[in-house]
Protein backbone atom coordinates (compact mmCIF):
# COMPACT_ATOMS: atom_id res chain seq x y z
CA UNK A 1 0.00 0.00 0.00
CA UNK A 2 1.43 3.34 -1.07
CA UNK A 3 -0.42 5.60 1.43
CA UNK A 4 1.93 7.79 3.50
CA UNK A 5 1.17 9.92 6.55
CA UNK A 6 2.19 13.51 6.01
CA UNK A 7 5.47 14.50 7.69
CA UNK A 8 8.21 16.81 6.46
CA UNK A 9 10.14 13.65 5.64
CA UNK A 10 7.43 12.09 3.47
CA UNK A 11 6.86 15.43 1.72
CA UNK A 12 10.60 15.55 0.91
CA UNK A 13 10.40 11.97 -0.30
CA UNK A 14 7.41 12.88 -2.50
CA UNK A 15 9.23 15.89 -3.98
CA UNK A 16 12.24 13.65 -4.79
CA UNK A 17 9.95 11.05 -6.30
CA UNK A 18 8.47 13.73 -8.60
CA UNK A 19 11.97 14.91 -9.56
CA UNK A 20 12.81 11.35 -10.65
CA UNK A 21 9.73 11.20 -12.90
CA UNK A 22 7.46 9.38 -10.43
CA UNK A 23 3.75 9.87 -9.76
CA UNK A 24 2.57 11.24 -6.41
CA UNK A 25 -1.06 11.62 -5.39
CA UNK A 26 -1.62 14.49 -2.98
CA UNK A 27 -4.54 16.21 -1.27
CA UNK A 28 -5.88 19.58 -2.37
CA UNK A 29 -8.83 21.50 -0.94
CA UNK A 30 -11.05 20.26 -3.80
CA UNK A 31 -10.13 16.64 -4.60
CA UNK A 32 -6.93 14.53 -4.61
CA UNK A 33 -4.60 15.18 -7.53
CA UNK A 34 -2.35 12.73 -9.39
CA UNK A 35 0.89 14.68 -9.71
CA UNK A 36 3.91 14.54 -12.00
CA UNK A 37 6.73 16.95 -12.85
CA UNK A 38 5.05 19.25 -15.39
CA UNK A 39 8.41 19.89 -17.13
CA UNK A 40 8.98 16.17 -17.71
CA UNK A 41 6.94 14.96 -20.70
CA UNK A 42 7.63 11.29 -19.94
CA UNK A 43 6.36 11.68 -16.38
CA UNK A 44 3.30 13.55 -17.65
CA UNK A 45 2.56 10.71 -20.08
CA UNK A 46 2.52 8.31 -17.13
CA UNK A 47 -0.43 10.30 -15.69
CA UNK A 48 -2.46 9.66 -18.84
CA UNK A 49 -1.54 5.97 -18.76
CA UNK A 50 -2.46 5.58 -15.06
CA UNK A 51 -5.79 7.37 -15.52
CA UNK A 52 -6.47 5.75 -18.91
CA UNK A 53 -7.20 9.26 -20.07
CA UNK A 54 -6.92 10.31 -23.74
CA UNK A 55 -3.76 12.36 -24.30
CA UNK A 56 -5.61 15.30 -25.87
CA UNK A 57 -7.31 16.03 -22.54
CA UNK A 58 -5.23 18.84 -20.95
CA UNK A 59 -3.97 18.86 -17.34
CA UNK A 60 -3.91 21.58 -14.68
CA UNK A 61 -0.44 22.69 -13.59
CA UNK A 62 -0.31 23.43 -9.85
CA UNK A 63 1.94 26.20 -8.53
CA UNK A 64 3.15 27.24 -5.05
CA UNK A 65 2.38 30.94 -5.60
CA UNK A 66 1.03 33.38 -8.15
CA UNK A 67 4.50 34.74 -8.98
CA UNK A 68 5.08 31.47 -10.85
CA UNK A 69 2.21 32.16 -13.30
CA UNK A 70 4.64 33.88 -15.68
CA UNK A 71 6.96 30.82 -15.66
CA UNK A 72 4.22 28.97 -17.55
CA UNK A 73 2.01 31.57 -19.23
CA UNK A 74 2.68 34.48 -21.59
CA UNK A 75 0.69 37.63 -22.40
CA UNK A 76 -1.07 37.32 -19.04
CA UNK A 77 -4.02 39.75 -19.00
CA UNK A 78 -4.70 42.07 -16.04
CA UNK A 79 -7.84 40.08 -15.32
CA UNK A 80 -5.71 37.05 -14.43
CA UNK A 81 -3.58 39.02 -11.96
CA UNK A 82 -6.71 40.56 -10.46
CA UNK A 83 -8.32 37.16 -9.88
CA UNK A 84 -5.07 35.59 -8.69
CA UNK A 85 -4.41 38.38 -6.20
CA UNK A 86 -7.96 38.36 -4.93
CA UNK A 87 -8.54 34.61 -4.58
CA UNK A 88 -5.32 32.57 -4.64
CA UNK A 89 -4.48 30.17 -3.16
CA UNK A 90 -7.94 29.00 -4.15
CA UNK A 91 -10.14 26.41 -5.86
CA UNK A 92 -9.72 28.33 -9.12
CA UNK A 93 -7.87 27.36 -12.31
CA UNK A 94 -6.93 30.05 -14.83
CA UNK A 95 -6.58 29.20 -18.53
CA UNK A 96 -3.89 31.38 -20.10
CA UNK A 97 -1.70 31.34 -23.21
CA UNK A 98 1.16 28.91 -22.65
CA UNK A 99 4.82 29.85 -22.94
CA UNK A 100 6.43 28.27 -26.01
CA UNK A 101 8.72 25.95 -24.02
CA UNK A 102 5.80 24.32 -22.17
CA UNK A 103 5.44 20.83 -23.59
CA UNK A 104 2.22 20.01 -25.46
CA UNK A 105 2.06 16.78 -23.42
CA UNK A 106 0.75 18.87 -20.49
CA UNK A 107 -1.69 20.98 -22.48
CA UNK A 108 -3.12 18.15 -24.56
CA UNK A 109 -1.76 19.80 -27.71
CA UNK A 110 -3.31 23.20 -26.98
CA UNK A 111 -1.60 26.60 -26.93
CA UNK A 112 -3.25 27.41 -23.61
CA UNK A 113 -2.48 26.14 -20.14
CA UNK A 114 -4.51 25.71 -16.94
CA UNK A 115 -2.76 27.03 -13.81
CA UNK A 116 -3.88 26.81 -10.21
CA UNK A 117 -2.47 27.60 -6.75
CA UNK A 118 -4.29 25.15 -4.46
CA UNK A 119 -5.37 26.20 -0.98
CA UNK A 120 -4.12 23.21 0.97
CA UNK A 121 -1.13 23.13 3.34
CA UNK A 122 0.14 19.73 2.14
CA UNK A 123 -0.18 20.60 -1.55
CA UNK A 124 1.55 23.95 -0.97
CA UNK A 125 4.36 22.40 1.06
CA UNK A 126 4.93 19.78 -1.63
CA UNK A 127 4.92 22.48 -4.33
CA UNK A 128 7.41 24.60 -2.39
CA UNK A 129 9.73 21.64 -1.80
CA UNK A 130 9.45 20.59 -5.43
CA UNK A 131 10.07 24.15 -6.57
CA UNK A 132 8.21 24.14 -9.90
CA UNK A 133 4.86 23.22 -11.47
CA UNK A 134 3.18 19.91 -10.73
CA UNK A 135 0.76 18.68 -13.39
CA UNK A 136 -2.16 17.04 -11.61
CA UNK A 137 -5.59 15.97 -12.78
CA UNK A 138 -7.97 14.44 -10.27
CA UNK A 139 -6.52 11.10 -9.12
CA UNK A 140 -9.28 8.87 -10.51
CA UNK A 141 -9.59 6.75 -13.63
CA UNK A 142 -10.94 8.65 -16.62
CA UNK A 143 -14.68 9.44 -16.31
CA UNK A 144 -14.95 8.07 -12.79
CA UNK A 145 -15.74 9.86 -9.54
CA UNK A 146 -12.97 12.15 -8.24
CA UNK A 147 -11.29 10.99 -5.00
CA UNK A 148 -11.76 13.00 -1.81
CA UNK A 149 -9.87 10.60 0.50
CA UNK A 150 -6.42 8.95 0.17
CA UNK A 151 -8.06 5.52 0.30
CA UNK A 152 -10.17 6.34 -2.80
CA UNK A 153 -6.93 6.88 -4.74
CA UNK A 154 -5.44 3.63 -3.45
CA UNK A 155 -8.62 1.71 -4.33
CA UNK A 156 -8.67 3.05 -7.84
CA UNK A 157 -5.05 3.54 -8.91
CA UNK A 158 -3.25 1.15 -6.53
CA UNK A 159 0.26 0.35 -7.73
CA UNK A 160 0.11 2.75 -10.68
CA UNK A 161 1.15 5.55 -8.31
CA UNK A 162 4.40 5.56 -6.29
CA UNK A 163 3.15 7.56 -3.30
CA UNK A 164 -0.20 8.76 -1.94
CA UNK A 165 0.10 11.52 0.67
CA UNK A 166 -2.77 11.21 3.14
CA UNK A 167 -4.18 14.62 3.98
CA UNK A 168 -7.53 13.31 5.22
CA UNK A 169 -10.84 14.30 3.66
CA UNK A 170 -10.87 17.17 1.15
CA UNK A 171 -12.61 20.27 2.51
CA UNK A 172 -14.49 21.34 -0.61
CA UNK A 173 -15.16 18.03 -2.31
CA UNK A 174 -15.84 19.18 -5.89
CA UNK A 175 -13.24 20.28 -8.44
CA UNK A 176 -12.04 23.86 -8.93
CA UNK A 177 -13.82 26.55 -10.90
CA UNK A 178 -12.15 26.98 -14.31
CA UNK A 179 -12.07 30.36 -16.05
CA UNK A 180 -10.59 30.83 -19.50
CA UNK A 181 -8.80 34.17 -19.85
CA UNK A 182 -6.91 33.32 -23.02
CA UNK A 183 -9.45 34.86 -25.41
CA UNK A 184 -11.08 38.25 -25.85
CA UNK A 185 -13.85 37.52 -23.31
CA UNK A 186 -13.61 35.57 -20.06
CA UNK A 187 -15.37 32.21 -20.23
CA UNK A 188 -16.42 29.99 -17.36
CA UNK A 189 -15.48 26.42 -18.31
CA UNK A 190 -16.31 24.59 -15.09
CA UNK A 191 -18.51 25.45 -12.11
CA UNK A 192 -16.89 25.19 -8.68
CA UNK A 193 -17.14 26.67 -5.22
CA UNK A 194 -16.09 30.10 -6.50
CA UNK A 195 -19.13 31.26 -8.43
CA UNK A 196 -19.49 33.23 -11.64
CA UNK A 197 -20.97 36.10 -9.66
CA UNK A 198 -17.94 36.27 -7.32
CA UNK A 199 -15.59 36.29 -10.30
CA UNK A 200 -17.63 38.95 -12.07
CA UNK A 201 -17.60 41.11 -8.94
CA UNK A 202 -13.79 41.14 -8.98
CA UNK A 203 -13.42 41.56 -12.75
CA UNK A 204 -16.26 44.07 -13.08
CA UNK A 205 -17.16 42.46 -16.37
CA UNK A 206 -19.46 39.75 -17.64
CA UNK A 207 -18.20 36.19 -17.85
CA UNK A 208 -19.68 33.97 -20.55
CA UNK A 209 -20.58 30.31 -20.27
CA UNK A 210 -20.01 28.52 -23.59
CA UNK A 211 -22.93 26.28 -24.49
CA UNK A 212 -21.37 24.75 -27.57
CA UNK A 213 -18.23 23.57 -25.79
CA UNK A 214 -19.01 19.92 -26.43
CA UNK A 215 -18.84 20.46 -30.19
CA UNK A 216 -15.71 22.58 -30.02
CA UNK A 217 -12.19 21.19 -30.22
CA UNK A 218 -11.48 22.23 -26.68
CA UNK A 219 -12.10 19.26 -24.46
CA UNK A 220 -12.86 20.54 -21.05
CA UNK A 221 -13.77 19.40 -17.64
CA UNK A 222 -17.02 17.55 -17.22
CA UNK A 223 -18.35 18.90 -20.47
CA UNK A 224 -18.44 15.37 -21.80
CA UNK A 225 -21.64 13.35 -21.72
CA UNK A 226 -20.40 10.83 -19.20
CA UNK A 227 -18.21 12.07 -16.39
CA UNK A 228 -17.97 11.62 -12.64
CA UNK A 229 -20.09 8.52 -13.06
CA UNK A 230 -20.73 5.63 -10.71
CA UNK A 231 -20.83 2.20 -12.37
CA UNK A 232 -24.29 1.46 -10.91
CA UNK A 233 -27.30 2.83 -12.81
CA UNK A 234 -28.04 6.20 -11.21
CA UNK A 235 -31.04 8.51 -11.62
CA UNK A 236 -32.03 11.81 -10.08
CA UNK A 237 -35.59 12.82 -9.23
CA UNK A 238 -37.70 15.00 -6.97
CA UNK A 239 -38.40 13.95 -3.40
CA UNK A 240 -42.06 13.01 -4.04
CA UNK A 241 -41.19 10.73 -6.97
CA UNK A 242 -38.48 9.09 -4.94
CA UNK A 243 -40.68 8.44 -1.91
CA UNK A 244 -43.46 7.01 -4.03
CA UNK A 245 -41.07 4.69 -5.88
CA UNK A 246 -39.26 3.20 -2.89
CA UNK A 247 -42.55 2.27 -1.17
CA UNK A 248 -43.30 -0.42 -3.68
CA UNK A 249 -39.94 -1.25 -5.20
CA UNK A 250 -38.41 -4.71 -5.01
CA UNK A 251 -34.99 -3.95 -6.55
CA UNK A 252 -32.07 -3.20 -4.26
CA UNK A 253 -31.85 0.56 -4.09
CA UNK A 254 -29.50 3.10 -2.55
CA UNK A 255 -30.78 6.61 -1.96
CA UNK A 256 -28.80 9.82 -1.70
CA UNK A 257 -31.10 12.23 0.11
CA UNK A 258 -30.57 15.97 0.36
CA UNK A 259 -31.37 16.96 3.94
CA UNK A 260 -34.85 15.43 3.95
CA UNK A 261 -35.90 12.43 5.94
CA UNK A 262 -36.71 9.42 3.82
CA UNK A 263 -37.96 6.26 5.49
CA UNK A 264 -35.93 3.19 4.63
CA UNK A 265 -37.69 0.11 3.35
CA UNK A 266 -36.42 -3.46 3.28
CA UNK A 267 -34.65 -3.16 -0.07
CA UNK A 268 -33.51 0.37 0.33
CA UNK A 269 -30.48 1.94 1.99
CA UNK A 270 -30.59 5.68 2.67
CA UNK A 271 -27.63 8.07 2.82
CA UNK A 272 -28.47 11.65 3.79
CA UNK A 273 -26.20 14.59 3.02
CA UNK A 274 -26.86 17.99 4.66
CA UNK A 275 -29.12 20.52 2.95
CA UNK A 276 -26.31 23.08 3.11
CA UNK A 277 -24.44 23.12 -0.24
CA UNK A 278 -20.94 23.44 1.29
CA UNK A 279 -21.43 20.40 3.54
CA UNK A 280 -23.25 18.50 0.77
CA UNK A 281 -20.35 19.02 -1.65
CA UNK A 282 -17.86 17.80 0.97
CA UNK A 283 -19.61 14.46 1.26
CA UNK A 284 -20.90 14.01 -2.29
CA UNK A 285 -18.16 11.96 -3.99
CA UNK A 286 -17.39 9.78 -0.94
CA UNK A 287 -21.10 8.95 -0.62
CA UNK A 288 -21.48 8.21 -4.33
CA UNK A 289 -18.49 5.86 -4.06
CA UNK A 290 -20.02 4.16 -1.06
CA UNK A 291 -23.34 3.73 -2.86
CA UNK A 292 -21.51 2.40 -5.90
CA UNK A 293 -19.76 -0.21 -3.74
CA UNK A 294 -23.02 -1.65 -2.36
CA UNK A 295 -23.67 -3.91 -5.36
CA UNK A 296 -27.22 -2.62 -5.70
CA UNK A 297 -29.47 -2.32 -8.75
CA UNK A 298 -30.13 1.39 -8.70
CA UNK A 299 -28.91 4.61 -7.11
CA UNK A 300 -31.62 7.26 -6.61
CA UNK A 301 -30.45 10.81 -5.98
CA UNK A 302 -32.87 13.35 -4.57
CA UNK A 303 -32.69 16.52 -6.67
CA UNK A 304 -31.13 19.33 -4.57
CA UNK A 305 -32.26 22.99 -4.87
CA UNK A 306 -31.42 24.66 -8.19
CA UNK A 307 -29.84 28.00 -7.27
CA UNK A 308 -26.32 29.37 -7.72
CA UNK A 309 -25.02 28.02 -4.41
CA UNK A 310 -25.84 24.53 -5.72
CA UNK A 311 -24.57 25.06 -9.27
CA UNK A 312 -21.30 23.09 -9.00
CA UNK A 313 -23.15 20.24 -7.28
CA UNK A 314 -25.98 20.16 -9.83
CA UNK A 315 -23.42 20.27 -12.63
CA UNK A 316 -21.61 17.18 -11.25
CA UNK A 317 -24.90 15.39 -10.49
CA UNK A 318 -26.09 15.98 -14.03
CA UNK A 319 -22.93 14.21 -15.27
CA UNK A 320 -23.28 11.32 -12.81
CA UNK A 321 -27.05 10.72 -13.06
CA UNK A 322 -29.98 11.12 -15.42
CA UNK A 323 -32.88 13.29 -14.29
CA UNK A 324 -36.26 11.56 -14.49
CA UNK A 325 -39.79 12.89 -13.95
CA UNK A 326 -41.04 9.49 -12.96
CA UNK A 327 -39.44 6.11 -12.47
CA UNK A 328 -40.76 3.29 -14.55
CA UNK A 329 -39.58 -0.14 -13.61
CA UNK A 330 -37.82 -2.03 -16.38
O1 LIG B 1 -9.87 20.89 -8.40
C1 LIG B 1 -9.17 20.61 -9.34
O2 LIG B 1 -9.00 21.36 -10.32
C2 LIG B 1 -8.46 19.23 -9.32
C3 LIG B 1 -7.33 19.27 -8.30
C4 LIG B 1 -6.51 18.02 -8.29
O3 LIG B 1 -6.57 20.41 -8.51
N1 LIG B 1 -7.96 18.89 -10.61
C5 LIG B 1 -8.77 18.55 -11.63
O4 LIG B 1 -8.09 18.20 -12.77
O5 LIG B 1 -9.97 18.54 -11.54
P1 LIG B 1 -8.78 17.46 -14.00
O6 LIG B 1 -7.70 17.20 -14.98
O7 LIG B 1 -9.52 16.29 -13.52
O8 LIG B 1 -9.70 18.54 -14.59
C6 LIG B 1 -9.12 19.68 -15.16
C7 LIG B 1 -9.85 20.09 -16.35
C8 LIG B 1 -9.72 19.06 -17.44
O9 LIG B 1 -10.93 18.39 -17.65
C9 LIG B 1 -9.30 19.86 -18.63
O10 LIG B 1 -10.09 19.58 -19.73
C10 LIG B 1 -9.43 21.30 -18.20
O11 LIG B 1 -9.28 21.30 -16.84
N2 LIG B 1 -8.33 22.02 -18.83
C11 LIG B 1 -7.03 21.92 -18.56
N3 LIG B 1 -6.30 22.68 -19.40
C12 LIG B 1 -7.17 23.28 -20.23
C13 LIG B 1 -7.03 24.17 -21.33
N4 LIG B 1 -5.86 24.58 -21.74
N5 LIG B 1 -8.16 24.58 -21.94
C14 LIG B 1 -9.38 24.16 -21.53
N6 LIG B 1 -9.57 23.31 -20.50
C15 LIG B 1 -8.48 22.87 -19.87
MG1 LIG C 1 -11.02 14.98 -13.26
PDB file of C-alpha atoms and ligand atoms in Angstrom, residues 31-32 51 53 57 60 136-147 175 190 221-222 227-228 285, ligand 2:
ATOM      1  CA  UNK A  31     -10.127  16.635  -4.597  1.00  0.00           C
ATOM      2  CA  UNK A  32      -6.934  14.526  -4.605  1.00  0.00           C
ATOM      3  CA  UNK A  51      -5.790   7.367 -15.524  1.00  0.00           C
ATOM      4  CA  UNK A  53      -7.205   9.263 -20.074  1.00  0.00           C
ATOM      5  CA  UNK A  57      -7.314  16.033 -22.542  1.00  0.00           C
ATOM      6  CA  UNK A  60      -3.908  21.581 -14.684  1.00  0.00           C
ATOM      7  CA  UNK A 136      -2.165  17.040 -11.608  1.00  0.00           C
ATOM      8  CA  UNK A 137      -5.585  15.971 -12.781  1.00  0.00           C
ATOM      9  CA  UNK A 138      -7.971  14.438 -10.275  1.00  0.00           C
ATOM     10  CA  UNK A 139      -6.522  11.097  -9.122  1.00  0.00           C
ATOM     11  CA  UNK A 140      -9.280   8.869 -10.511  1.00  0.00           C
ATOM     12  CA  UNK A 141      -9.592   6.749 -13.627  1.00  0.00           C
ATOM     13  CA  UNK A 142     -10.943   8.653 -16.619  1.00  0.00           C
ATOM     14  CA  UNK A 143     -14.677   9.437 -16.313  1.00  0.00           C
ATOM     15  CA  UNK A 144     -14.954   8.069 -12.788  1.00  0.00           C
ATOM     16  CA  UNK A 145     -15.738   9.861  -9.535  1.00  0.00           C
ATOM     17  CA  UNK A 146     -12.969  12.148  -8.236  1.00  0.00           C
ATOM     18  CA  UNK A 147     -11.288  10.993  -5.005  1.00  0.00           C
ATOM     19  CA  UNK A 175     -13.240  20.278  -8.444  1.00  0.00           C
ATOM     20  CA  UNK A 190     -16.313  24.590 -15.085  1.00  0.00           C
ATOM     21  CA  UNK A 221     -13.774  19.397 -17.638  1.00  0.00           C
ATOM     22  CA  UNK A 222     -17.016  17.551 -17.222  1.00  0.00           C
ATOM     23  CA  UNK A 227     -18.213  12.069 -16.390  1.00  0.00           C
ATOM     24  CA  UNK A 228     -17.966  11.624 -12.642  1.00  0.00           C
ATOM     25  CA  UNK A 285     -18.158  11.955  -3.985  1.00  0.00           C
TER      26      UNK A 285
HETATM   27 MG1  LIG B   2     -11.017  14.977 -13.261  1.00  0.00          MG
END
